[in-house]
């Protein structure tokens, strides 16, 4: 039984990992409060579904622009400092939302400004975070670290929206924003003691040339390219969240909407708490392909069945498959990308797992208007499974990737061993 429990080796071995993990858990929980409260406030102020949907539109451009530039910044600046200042910026934005909510007549336009600025800050911060983990965790502990980080995210994903619904309904929007602000204060206090993480000696200064260099490296690594393409296809073709309110109505089970939203993160959580087996897998590319294909199949099944309990079951299975894919994508990235390129590649990764869901909402909504809600869900799932299979055929290096024999994994392992060996002399 213990072999299925999460491997706590990174937690025990690295104090910096513990601090960063706890900081992410706390601030992530608070962010989910605002994730629920912001669209609720837009809905209350405008009464327009289009106005609520526009939140995603204003977030998209900063996500793309600052995701790429944030990756270049992460390679050229101290990662700890970058994380702290972006966390402080997020806290300032939460304070702005709090002040606006306390006005006698709250204003709508600041909500969009905050959404756009928050998207930019997250896009700058995530590459720094993603490129910091391999520095503070031993190379052999990276699979376990990926599982523990997934567990942190899923706990926030399940608990955050549930608590947010209660807080917004019974205490008010101001309390949700205030709680989010408090979580950023706690997070910054946890991150400050982290050791500094300066740029690698070989790192390029942030520029379009540096961003292009990262893109060329990603293109040359077909197994990495496969992880990006498969995640983008899975999220674009088979992300059904925008349709869940309509699906609940069609099944005459309006009461199930909250359960539907919780089902996907619940499946992810179940995988996270039983992730001990992931450290024994070495053919990570095959697991990414298999999990993404099963995600599509599970989403197709959720759209095809007419029983709400079966829908909830298949959404939970889909969430578990998505988490398996995410764990092994993260392991491949962290174990094989050189330190001096890690931030820029993390920026590309951010686009692969963030842009897909955003565009997927547009695709699913368009299909639903044209063909019907359930047809949009099941057809998207089948298209996802087919696209994943086609990508696997076109990118054989993804299927043959083995962490034990990969030259890139070996090179990064040797790079990190040399860095540890030289650290005492440099100090």
PDB file of N, CA and C in Angstrom, residues 51-149:
ATOM      1  N   UNK A  51     -20.230  39.791 -20.869  1.00  0.00           N
ATOM      2  CA  UNK A  51     -19.295  40.558 -20.043  1.00  0.00           C
ATOM      3  C   UNK A  51     -18.450  39.631 -19.178  1.00  0.00           C
ATOM      4  N   UNK A  52     -19.059  38.567 -18.678  1.00  0.00           N
ATOM      5  CA  UNK A  52     -18.303  37.587 -17.896  1.00  0.00           C
ATOM      6  C   UNK A  52     -17.289  36.874 -18.788  1.00  0.00           C
ATOM      7  N   UNK A  53     -17.716  36.498 -19.986  1.00  0.00           N
ATOM      8  CA  UNK A  53     -16.804  35.825 -20.904  1.00  0.00           C
ATOM      9  C   UNK A  53     -15.647  36.695 -21.333  1.00  0.00           C
ATOM     10  N   UNK A  54     -15.843  38.017 -21.318  1.00  0.00           N
ATOM     11  CA  UNK A  54     -14.784  38.939 -21.723  1.00  0.00           C
ATOM     12  C   UNK A  54     -13.596  38.915 -20.771  1.00  0.00           C
ATOM     13  N   UNK A  55     -13.784  38.396 -19.557  1.00  0.00           N
ATOM     14  CA  UNK A  55     -12.657  38.273 -18.633  1.00  0.00           C
ATOM     15  C   UNK A  55     -11.566  37.405 -19.257  1.00  0.00           C
ATOM     16  N   UNK A  56     -11.964  36.284 -19.843  1.00  0.00           N
ATOM     17  CA  UNK A  56     -10.991  35.411 -20.490  1.00  0.00           C
ATOM     18  C   UNK A  56     -10.318  36.085 -21.668  1.00  0.00           C
ATOM     19  N   UNK A  57     -11.064  36.914 -22.391  1.00  0.00           N
ATOM     20  CA  UNK A  57     -10.497  37.594 -23.560  1.00  0.00           C
ATOM     21  C   UNK A  57      -9.391  38.560 -23.155  1.00  0.00           C
ATOM     22  N   UNK A  58      -9.604  39.330 -22.067  1.00  0.00           N
ATOM     23  CA  UNK A  58      -8.577  40.290 -21.660  1.00  0.00           C
ATOM     24  C   UNK A  58      -7.371  39.601 -21.025  1.00  0.00           C
ATOM     25  N   UNK A  59      -7.535  38.351 -20.595  1.00  0.00           N
ATOM     26  CA  UNK A  59      -6.417  37.612 -20.012  1.00  0.00           C
ATOM     27  C   UNK A  59      -5.532  36.965 -21.059  1.00  0.00           C
ATOM     28  N   UNK A  60      -6.052  36.747 -22.266  1.00  0.00           N
ATOM     29  CA  UNK A  60      -5.349  35.930 -23.247  1.00  0.00           C
ATOM     30  C   UNK A  60      -4.085  36.597 -23.780  1.00  0.00           C
ATOM     31  N   UNK A  61      -4.176  37.867 -24.196  1.00  0.00           N
ATOM     32  CA  UNK A  61      -3.014  38.534 -24.788  1.00  0.00           C
ATOM     33  C   UNK A  61      -1.862  38.669 -23.786  1.00  0.00           C
ATOM     34  N   UNK A  62      -2.101  39.131 -22.538  1.00  0.00           N
ATOM     35  CA  UNK A  62      -0.992  39.163 -21.572  1.00  0.00           C
ATOM     36  C   UNK A  62      -0.396  37.781 -21.328  1.00  0.00           C
ATOM     37  N   UNK A  63      -1.232  36.758 -21.350  1.00  0.00           N
ATOM     38  CA  UNK A  63      -0.749  35.404 -21.139  1.00  0.00           C
ATOM     39  C   UNK A  63       0.270  35.021 -22.208  1.00  0.00           C
ATOM     40  N   UNK A  64      -0.033  35.324 -23.463  1.00  0.00           N
ATOM     41  CA  UNK A  64       0.861  34.960 -24.553  1.00  0.00           C
ATOM     42  C   UNK A  64       2.134  35.809 -24.536  1.00  0.00           C
ATOM     43  N   UNK A  65       1.960  37.124 -24.437  1.00  0.00           N
ATOM     44  CA  UNK A  65       3.109  38.026 -24.515  1.00  0.00           C
ATOM     45  C   UNK A  65       4.043  37.843 -23.326  1.00  0.00           C
ATOM     46  N   UNK A  66       3.492  37.897 -22.129  1.00  0.00           N
ATOM     47  CA  UNK A  66       4.338  37.849 -20.949  1.00  0.00           C
ATOM     48  C   UNK A  66       4.778  36.437 -20.599  1.00  0.00           C
ATOM     49  N   UNK A  67       4.076  35.419 -21.100  1.00  0.00           N
ATOM     50  CA  UNK A  67       4.561  34.061 -20.902  1.00  0.00           C
ATOM     51  C   UNK A  67       5.904  33.858 -21.572  1.00  0.00           C
ATOM     52  N   UNK A  68       6.035  34.302 -22.810  1.00  0.00           N
ATOM     53  CA  UNK A  68       7.295  34.167 -23.540  1.00  0.00           C
ATOM     54  C   UNK A  68       8.371  35.076 -22.946  1.00  0.00           C
ATOM     55  N   UNK A  69       8.013  36.350 -22.679  1.00  0.00           N
ATOM     56  CA  UNK A  69       9.012  37.269 -22.135  1.00  0.00           C
ATOM     57  C   UNK A  69       9.372  36.886 -20.701  1.00  0.00           C
ATOM     58  N   UNK A  70       8.389  36.383 -19.947  1.00  0.00           N
ATOM     59  CA  UNK A  70       8.671  35.946 -18.586  1.00  0.00           C
ATOM     60  C   UNK A  70       9.668  34.807 -18.551  1.00  0.00           C
ATOM     61  N   UNK A  71       9.619  33.930 -19.563  1.00  0.00           N
ATOM     62  CA  UNK A  71      10.599  32.858 -19.635  1.00  0.00           C
ATOM     63  C   UNK A  71      12.003  33.391 -19.816  1.00  0.00           C
ATOM     64  N   UNK A  72      12.162  34.425 -20.667  1.00  0.00           N
ATOM     65  CA  UNK A  72      13.477  35.044 -20.868  1.00  0.00           C
ATOM     66  C   UNK A  72      13.944  35.743 -19.591  1.00  0.00           C
ATOM     67  N   UNK A  73      13.026  36.401 -18.884  1.00  0.00           N
ATOM     68  CA  UNK A  73      13.389  37.043 -17.620  1.00  0.00           C
ATOM     69  C   UNK A  73      13.850  36.023 -16.593  1.00  0.00           C
ATOM     70  N   UNK A  74      13.168  34.875 -16.537  1.00  0.00           N
ATOM     71  CA  UNK A  74      13.518  33.845 -15.560  1.00  0.00           C
ATOM     72  C   UNK A  74      14.925  33.311 -15.784  1.00  0.00           C
ATOM     73  N   UNK A  75      15.386  33.306 -17.030  1.00  0.00           N
ATOM     74  CA  UNK A  75      16.735  32.824 -17.336  1.00  0.00           C
ATOM     75  C   UNK A  75      17.806  33.864 -17.042  1.00  0.00           C
ATOM     76  N   UNK A  76      17.423  35.145 -16.967  1.00  0.00           N
ATOM     77  CA  UNK A  76      18.434  36.196 -16.869  1.00  0.00           C
ATOM     78  C   UNK A  76      18.447  36.905 -15.518  1.00  0.00           C
ATOM     79  N   UNK A  77      17.435  36.685 -14.678  1.00  0.00           N
ATOM     80  CA  UNK A  77      17.354  37.348 -13.377  1.00  0.00           C
ATOM     81  C   UNK A  77      17.336  36.315 -12.252  1.00  0.00           C
ATOM     82  N   UNK A  78      17.487  36.812 -11.027  1.00  0.00           N
ATOM     83  CA  UNK A  78      17.372  35.939  -9.862  1.00  0.00           C
ATOM     84  C   UNK A  78      15.927  35.457  -9.742  1.00  0.00           C
ATOM     85  N   UNK A  79      15.739  34.155  -9.788  1.00  0.00           N
ATOM     86  CA  UNK A  79      14.381  33.597  -9.810  1.00  0.00           C
ATOM     87  C   UNK A  79      13.633  33.877  -8.514  1.00  0.00           C
ATOM     88  N   UNK A  80      14.323  33.806  -7.394  1.00  0.00           N
ATOM     89  CA  UNK A  80      13.667  34.083  -6.108  1.00  0.00           C
ATOM     90  C   UNK A  80      13.119  35.504  -6.079  1.00  0.00           C
ATOM     91  N   UNK A  81      13.935  36.480  -6.487  1.00  0.00           N
ATOM     92  CA  UNK A  81      13.472  37.859  -6.490  1.00  0.00           C
ATOM     93  C   UNK A  81      12.298  38.072  -7.422  1.00  0.00           C
ATOM     94  N   UNK A  82      12.341  37.434  -8.592  1.00  0.00           N
ATOM     95  CA  UNK A  82      11.253  37.572  -9.557  1.00  0.00           C
ATOM     96  C   UNK A  82       9.951  37.016  -8.984  1.00  0.00           C
ATOM     97  N   UNK A  83      10.041  35.888  -8.298  1.00  0.00           N
ATOM     98  CA  UNK A  83       8.847  35.284  -7.697  1.00  0.00           C
ATOM     99  C   UNK A  83       8.284  36.172  -6.592  1.00  0.00           C
ATOM    100  N   UNK A  84       9.164  36.729  -5.759  1.00  0.00           N
ATOM    101  CA  UNK A  84       8.694  37.576  -4.656  1.00  0.00           C
ATOM    102  C   UNK A  84       7.977  38.813  -5.186  1.00  0.00           C
ATOM    103  N   UNK A  85       8.583  39.505  -6.153  1.00  0.00           N
ATOM    104  CA  UNK A  85       7.988  40.750  -6.636  1.00  0.00           C
ATOM    105  C   UNK A  85       6.686  40.517  -7.396  1.00  0.00           C
ATOM    106  N   UNK A  86       6.596  39.429  -8.128  1.00  0.00           N
ATOM    107  CA  UNK A  86       5.317  39.145  -8.801  1.00  0.00           C
ATOM    108  C   UNK A  86       4.253  38.740  -7.789  1.00  0.00           C
ATOM    109  N   UNK A  87       4.664  38.082  -6.709  1.00  0.00           N
ATOM    110  CA  UNK A  87       3.707  37.737  -5.650  1.00  0.00           C
ATOM    111  C   UNK A  87       3.212  39.003  -4.953  1.00  0.00           C
ATOM    112  N   UNK A  88       4.116  39.952  -4.707  1.00  0.00           N
ATOM    113  CA  UNK A  88       3.721  41.238  -4.130  1.00  0.00           C
ATOM    114  C   UNK A  88       2.752  41.965  -5.065  1.00  0.00           C
ATOM    115  N   UNK A  89       3.046  41.926  -6.359  1.00  0.00           N
ATOM    116  CA  UNK A  89       2.155  42.556  -7.330  1.00  0.00           C
ATOM    117  C   UNK A  89       0.766  41.956  -7.312  1.00  0.00           C
ATOM    118  N   UNK A  90       0.690  40.639  -7.185  1.00  0.00           N
ATOM    119  CA  UNK A  90      -0.615  39.983  -7.097  1.00  0.00           C
ATOM    120  C   UNK A  90      -1.362  40.428  -5.845  1.00  0.00           C
ATOM    121  N   UNK A  91      -0.627  40.612  -4.755  1.00  0.00           N
ATOM    122  CA  UNK A  91      -1.266  41.092  -3.536  1.00  0.00           C
ATOM    123  C   UNK A  91      -1.827  42.498  -3.692  1.00  0.00           C
ATOM    124  N   UNK A  92      -1.095  43.355  -4.398  1.00  0.00           N
ATOM    125  CA  UNK A  92      -1.574  44.717  -4.658  1.00  0.00           C
ATOM    126  C   UNK A  92      -2.867  44.680  -5.485  1.00  0.00           C
ATOM    127  N   UNK A  93      -2.924  43.793  -6.466  1.00  0.00           N
ATOM    128  CA  UNK A  93      -4.133  43.672  -7.285  1.00  0.00           C
ATOM    129  C   UNK A  93      -5.315  43.179  -6.448  1.00  0.00           C
ATOM    130  N   UNK A  94      -5.065  42.252  -5.532  1.00  0.00           N
ATOM    131  CA  UNK A  94      -6.140  41.800  -4.644  1.00  0.00           C
ATOM    132  C   UNK A  94      -6.638  42.944  -3.773  1.00  0.00           C
ATOM    133  N   UNK A  95      -5.702  43.799  -3.325  1.00  0.00           N
ATOM    134  CA  UNK A  95      -6.101  44.959  -2.531  1.00  0.00           C
ATOM    135  C   UNK A  95      -6.965  45.913  -3.356  1.00  0.00           C
ATOM    136  N   UNK A  96      -6.633  46.075  -4.645  1.00  0.00           N
ATOM    137  CA  UNK A  96      -7.444  46.937  -5.513  1.00  0.00           C
ATOM    138  C   UNK A  96      -8.856  46.388  -5.667  1.00  0.00           C
ATOM    139  N   UNK A  97      -8.971  45.072  -5.821  1.00  0.00           N
ATOM    140  CA  UNK A  97     -10.296  44.460  -5.910  1.00  0.00           C
ATOM    141  C   UNK A  97     -11.079  44.664  -4.615  1.00  0.00           C
ATOM    142  N   UNK A  98     -10.383  44.549  -3.485  1.00  0.00           N
ATOM    143  CA  UNK A  98     -11.040  44.732  -2.192  1.00  0.00           C
ATOM    144  C   UNK A  98     -11.570  46.158  -2.058  1.00  0.00           C
ATOM    145  N   UNK A  99     -10.730  47.137  -2.392  1.00  0.00           N
ATOM    146  CA  UNK A  99     -11.152  48.536  -2.280  1.00  0.00           C
ATOM    147  C   UNK A  99     -12.348  48.806  -3.194  1.00  0.00           C
ATOM    148  N   UNK A 100     -12.289  48.301  -4.423  1.00  0.00           N
ATOM    149  CA  UNK A 100     -13.388  48.520  -5.370  1.00  0.00           C
ATOM    150  C   UNK A 100     -14.687  47.896  -4.861  1.00  0.00           C
ATOM    151  N   UNK A 101     -14.583  46.717  -4.248  1.00  0.00           N
ATOM    152  CA  UNK A 101     -15.785  46.031  -3.757  1.00  0.00           C
ATOM    153  C   UNK A 101     -16.419  46.758  -2.589  1.00  0.00           C
ATOM    154  N   UNK A 102     -15.632  47.583  -1.871  1.00  0.00           N
ATOM    155  CA  UNK A 102     -16.147  48.300  -0.705  1.00  0.00           C
ATOM    156  C   UNK A 102     -16.742  49.650  -1.063  1.00  0.00           C
ATOM    157  N   UNK A 103     -16.599  50.086  -2.329  1.00  0.00           N
ATOM    158  CA  UNK A 103     -17.193  51.348  -2.754  1.00  0.00           C
ATOM    159  C   UNK A 103     -18.722  51.265  -2.711  1.00  0.00           C
ATOM    160  N   UNK A 104     -19.390  52.374  -2.473  1.00  0.00           N
ATOM    161  CA  UNK A 104     -20.869  52.362  -2.502  1.00  0.00           C
ATOM    162  C   UNK A 104     -21.411  51.832  -3.827  1.00  0.00           C
ATOM    163  N   UNK A 105     -20.727  52.169  -4.933  1.00  0.00           N
ATOM    164  CA  UNK A 105     -21.098  51.663  -6.256  1.00  0.00           C
ATOM    165  C   UNK A 105     -19.838  51.153  -6.945  1.00  0.00           C
ATOM    166  N   UNK A 106     -19.509  49.874  -6.783  1.00  0.00           N
ATOM    167  CA  UNK A 106     -18.299  49.319  -7.412  1.00  0.00           C
ATOM    168  C   UNK A 106     -18.307  49.536  -8.927  1.00  0.00           C
ATOM    169  N   UNK A 107     -17.110  49.715  -9.494  1.00  0.00           N
ATOM    170  CA  UNK A 107     -16.944  50.020 -10.909  1.00  0.00           C
ATOM    171  C   UNK A 107     -16.527  48.758 -11.652  1.00  0.00           C
ATOM    172  N   UNK A 108     -16.985  48.615 -12.888  1.00  0.00           N
ATOM    173  CA  UNK A 108     -16.713  47.389 -13.656  1.00  0.00           C
ATOM    174  C   UNK A 108     -15.322  47.388 -14.268  1.00  0.00           C
ATOM    175  N   UNK A 109     -14.912  48.528 -14.881  1.00  0.00           N
ATOM    176  CA  UNK A 109     -13.684  48.485 -15.669  1.00  0.00           C
ATOM    177  C   UNK A 109     -12.444  48.086 -14.877  1.00  0.00           C
ATOM    178  N   UNK A 110     -12.307  48.423 -13.578  1.00  0.00           N
ATOM    179  CA  UNK A 110     -11.116  47.953 -12.863  1.00  0.00           C
ATOM    180  C   UNK A 110     -11.018  46.424 -12.780  1.00  0.00           C
ATOM    181  N   UNK A 111     -12.160  45.758 -12.850  1.00  0.00           N
ATOM    182  CA  UNK A 111     -12.128  44.303 -12.784  1.00  0.00           C
ATOM    183  C   UNK A 111     -11.401  43.724 -13.991  1.00  0.00           C
ATOM    184  N   UNK A 112     -11.605  44.313 -15.157  1.00  0.00           N
ATOM    185  CA  UNK A 112     -10.926  43.856 -16.363  1.00  0.00           C
ATOM    186  C   UNK A 112      -9.441  44.227 -16.332  1.00  0.00           C
ATOM    187  N   UNK A 113      -9.143  45.398 -15.823  1.00  0.00           N
ATOM    188  CA  UNK A 113      -7.738  45.814 -15.711  1.00  0.00           C
ATOM    189  C   UNK A 113      -6.980  44.862 -14.788  1.00  0.00           C
ATOM    190  N   UNK A 114      -7.589  44.548 -13.648  1.00  0.00           N
ATOM    191  CA  UNK A 114      -6.954  43.628 -12.699  1.00  0.00           C
ATOM    192  C   UNK A 114      -6.791  42.242 -13.325  1.00  0.00           C
ATOM    193  N   UNK A 115      -7.789  41.780 -14.057  1.00  0.00           N
ATOM    194  CA  UNK A 115      -7.694  40.468 -14.694  1.00  0.00           C
ATOM    195  C   UNK A 115      -6.528  40.423 -15.673  1.00  0.00           C
ATOM    196  N   UNK A 116      -6.380  41.503 -16.475  1.00  0.00           N
ATOM    197  CA  UNK A 116      -5.288  41.543 -17.449  1.00  0.00           C
ATOM    198  C   UNK A 116      -3.929  41.614 -16.759  1.00  0.00           C
ATOM    199  N   UNK A 117      -3.808  42.478 -15.750  1.00  0.00           N
ATOM    200  CA  UNK A 117      -2.528  42.617 -15.041  1.00  0.00           C
ATOM    201  C   UNK A 117      -2.184  41.343 -14.281  1.00  0.00           C
ATOM    202  N   UNK A 118      -3.178  40.705 -13.695  1.00  0.00           N
ATOM    203  CA  UNK A 118      -2.935  39.450 -12.985  1.00  0.00           C
ATOM    204  C   UNK A 118      -2.444  38.367 -13.940  1.00  0.00           C
ATOM    205  N   UNK A 119      -3.041  38.308 -15.133  1.00  0.00           N
ATOM    206  CA  UNK A 119      -2.592  37.349 -16.133  1.00  0.00           C
ATOM    207  C   UNK A 119      -1.141  37.604 -16.514  1.00  0.00           C
ATOM    208  N   UNK A 120      -0.760  38.883 -16.640  1.00  0.00           N
ATOM    209  CA  UNK A 120       0.624  39.216 -16.969  1.00  0.00           C
ATOM    210  C   UNK A 120       1.574  38.792 -15.856  1.00  0.00           C
ATOM    211  N   UNK A 121       1.213  39.064 -14.594  1.00  0.00           N
ATOM    212  CA  UNK A 121       2.077  38.709 -13.475  1.00  0.00           C
ATOM    213  C   UNK A 121       2.240  37.192 -13.337  1.00  0.00           C
ATOM    214  N   UNK A 122       1.136  36.475 -13.492  1.00  0.00           N
ATOM    215  CA  UNK A 122       1.208  35.012 -13.424  1.00  0.00           C
ATOM    216  C   UNK A 122       2.086  34.475 -14.540  1.00  0.00           C
ATOM    217  N   UNK A 123       1.982  35.082 -15.725  1.00  0.00           N
ATOM    218  CA  UNK A 123       2.767  34.625 -16.872  1.00  0.00           C
ATOM    219  C   UNK A 123       4.249  34.896 -16.685  1.00  0.00           C
ATOM    220  N   UNK A 124       4.588  35.950 -15.952  1.00  0.00           N
ATOM    221  CA  UNK A 124       5.997  36.218 -15.640  1.00  0.00           C
ATOM    222  C   UNK A 124       6.488  35.288 -14.543  1.00  0.00           C
ATOM    223  N   UNK A 125       5.617  35.024 -13.568  1.00  0.00           N
ATOM    224  CA  UNK A 125       6.041  34.240 -12.405  1.00  0.00           C
ATOM    225  C   UNK A 125       6.188  32.751 -12.705  1.00  0.00           C
ATOM    226  N   UNK A 126       5.263  32.190 -13.493  1.00  0.00           N
ATOM    227  CA  UNK A 126       5.266  30.745 -13.666  1.00  0.00           C
ATOM    228  C   UNK A 126       6.563  30.190 -14.261  1.00  0.00           C
ATOM    229  N   UNK A 127       7.147  30.830 -15.296  1.00  0.00           N
ATOM    230  CA  UNK A 127       8.430  30.301 -15.775  1.00  0.00           C
ATOM    231  C   UNK A 127       9.518  30.329 -14.709  1.00  0.00           C
ATOM    232  N   UNK A 128       9.536  31.371 -13.868  1.00  0.00           N
ATOM    233  CA  UNK A 128      10.526  31.418 -12.792  1.00  0.00           C
ATOM    234  C   UNK A 128      10.304  30.291 -11.794  1.00  0.00           C
ATOM    235  N   UNK A 129       9.043  30.056 -11.442  1.00  0.00           N
ATOM    236  CA  UNK A 129       8.735  28.946 -10.536  1.00  0.00           C
ATOM    237  C   UNK A 129       9.117  27.603 -11.144  1.00  0.00           C
ATOM    238  N   UNK A 130       8.685  27.381 -12.383  1.00  0.00           N
ATOM    239  CA  UNK A 130       8.926  26.092 -13.024  1.00  0.00           C
ATOM    240  C   UNK A 130      10.406  25.821 -13.225  1.00  0.00           C
ATOM    241  N   UNK A 131      11.199  26.882 -13.433  1.00  0.00           N
ATOM    242  CA  UNK A 131      12.638  26.686 -13.629  1.00  0.00           C
ATOM    243  C   UNK A 131      13.393  26.629 -12.310  1.00  0.00           C
ATOM    244  N   UNK A 132      12.736  27.001 -11.193  1.00  0.00           N
ATOM    245  CA  UNK A 132      13.384  26.948  -9.887  1.00  0.00           C
ATOM    246  C   UNK A 132      13.325  25.557  -9.269  1.00  0.00           C
ATOM    247  N   UNK A 133      12.223  24.834  -9.520  1.00  0.00           N
ATOM    248  CA  UNK A 133      12.093  23.507  -8.900  1.00  0.00           C
ATOM    249  C   UNK A 133      13.295  22.610  -9.165  1.00  0.00           C
ATOM    250  N   UNK A 134      13.783  22.504 -10.418  1.00  0.00           N
ATOM    251  CA  UNK A 134      14.931  21.610 -10.645  1.00  0.00           C
ATOM    252  C   UNK A 134      16.193  22.036  -9.913  1.00  0.00           C
ATOM    253  N   UNK A 135      16.278  23.292  -9.496  1.00  0.00           N
ATOM    254  CA  UNK A 135      17.455  23.754  -8.761  1.00  0.00           C
ATOM    255  C   UNK A 135      17.409  23.378  -7.288  1.00  0.00           C
ATOM    256  N   UNK A 136      16.230  23.273  -6.726  1.00  0.00           N
ATOM    257  CA  UNK A 136      16.124  23.039  -5.279  1.00  0.00           C
ATOM    258  C   UNK A 136      15.788  21.592  -4.945  1.00  0.00           C
ATOM    259  N   UNK A 137      15.594  20.765  -5.989  1.00  0.00           N
ATOM    260  CA  UNK A 137      15.251  19.359  -5.782  1.00  0.00           C
ATOM    261  C   UNK A 137      16.298  18.489  -6.481  1.00  0.00           C
ATOM    262  N   UNK A 138      16.748  17.443  -5.827  1.00  0.00           N
ATOM    263  CA  UNK A 138      17.706  16.525  -6.440  1.00  0.00           C
ATOM    264  C   UNK A 138      17.131  15.943  -7.729  1.00  0.00           C
ATOM    265  N   UNK A 139      18.014  15.657  -8.688  1.00  0.00           N
ATOM    266  CA  UNK A 139      17.562  15.188 -10.002  1.00  0.00           C
ATOM    267  C   UNK A 139      16.681  13.947  -9.880  1.00  0.00           C
ATOM    268  N   UNK A 140      17.085  13.002  -9.044  1.00  0.00           N
ATOM    269  CA  UNK A 140      16.318  11.760  -8.910  1.00  0.00           C
ATOM    270  C   UNK A 140      14.997  11.956  -8.170  1.00  0.00           C
ATOM    271  N   UNK A 141      14.848  13.094  -7.505  1.00  0.00           N
ATOM    272  CA  UNK A 141      13.609  13.381  -6.771  1.00  0.00           C
ATOM    273  C   UNK A 141      12.596  14.165  -7.606  1.00  0.00           C
ATOM    274  N   UNK A 142      12.949  14.512  -8.843  1.00  0.00           N
ATOM    275  CA  UNK A 142      12.053  15.342  -9.649  1.00  0.00           C
ATOM    276  C   UNK A 142      10.706  14.670  -9.939  1.00  0.00           C
ATOM    277  N   UNK A 143      10.637  13.352 -10.223  1.00  0.00           N
ATOM    278  CA  UNK A 143       9.302  12.745 -10.397  1.00  0.00           C
ATOM    279  C   UNK A 143       8.426  12.890  -9.152  1.00  0.00           C
ATOM    280  N   UNK A 144       9.033  12.687  -7.971  1.00  0.00           N
ATOM    281  CA  UNK A 144       8.266  12.840  -6.737  1.00  0.00           C
ATOM    282  C   UNK A 144       7.848  14.293  -6.531  1.00  0.00           C
ATOM    283  N   UNK A 145       8.744  15.234  -6.879  1.00  0.00           N
ATOM    284  CA  UNK A 145       8.403  16.651  -6.744  1.00  0.00           C
ATOM    285  C   UNK A 145       7.243  17.026  -7.656  1.00  0.00           C
ATOM    286  N   UNK A 146       7.236  16.475  -8.876  1.00  0.00           N
ATOM    287  CA  UNK A 146       6.133  16.753  -9.799  1.00  0.00           C
ATOM    288  C   UNK A 146       4.810  16.260  -9.229  1.00  0.00           C
ATOM    289  N   UNK A 147       4.826  15.098  -8.598  1.00  0.00           N
ATOM    290  CA  UNK A 147       3.604  14.560  -7.999  1.00  0.00           C
ATOM    291  C   UNK A 147       3.144  15.397  -6.818  1.00  0.00           C
ATOM    292  N   UNK A 148       4.091  15.838  -5.982  1.00  0.00           N
ATOM    293  CA  UNK A 148       3.722  16.652  -4.828  1.00  0.00           C
ATOM    294  C   UNK A 148       3.198  18.022  -5.261  1.00  0.00           C
ATOM    295  N   UNK A 149       3.784  18.588  -6.310  1.00  0.00           N
ATOM    296  CA  UNK A 149       3.274  19.859  -6.822  1.00  0.00           C
ATOM    297  C   UNK A 149       1.872  19.690  -7.408  1.00  0.00           C
TER     298      UNK A 149
END
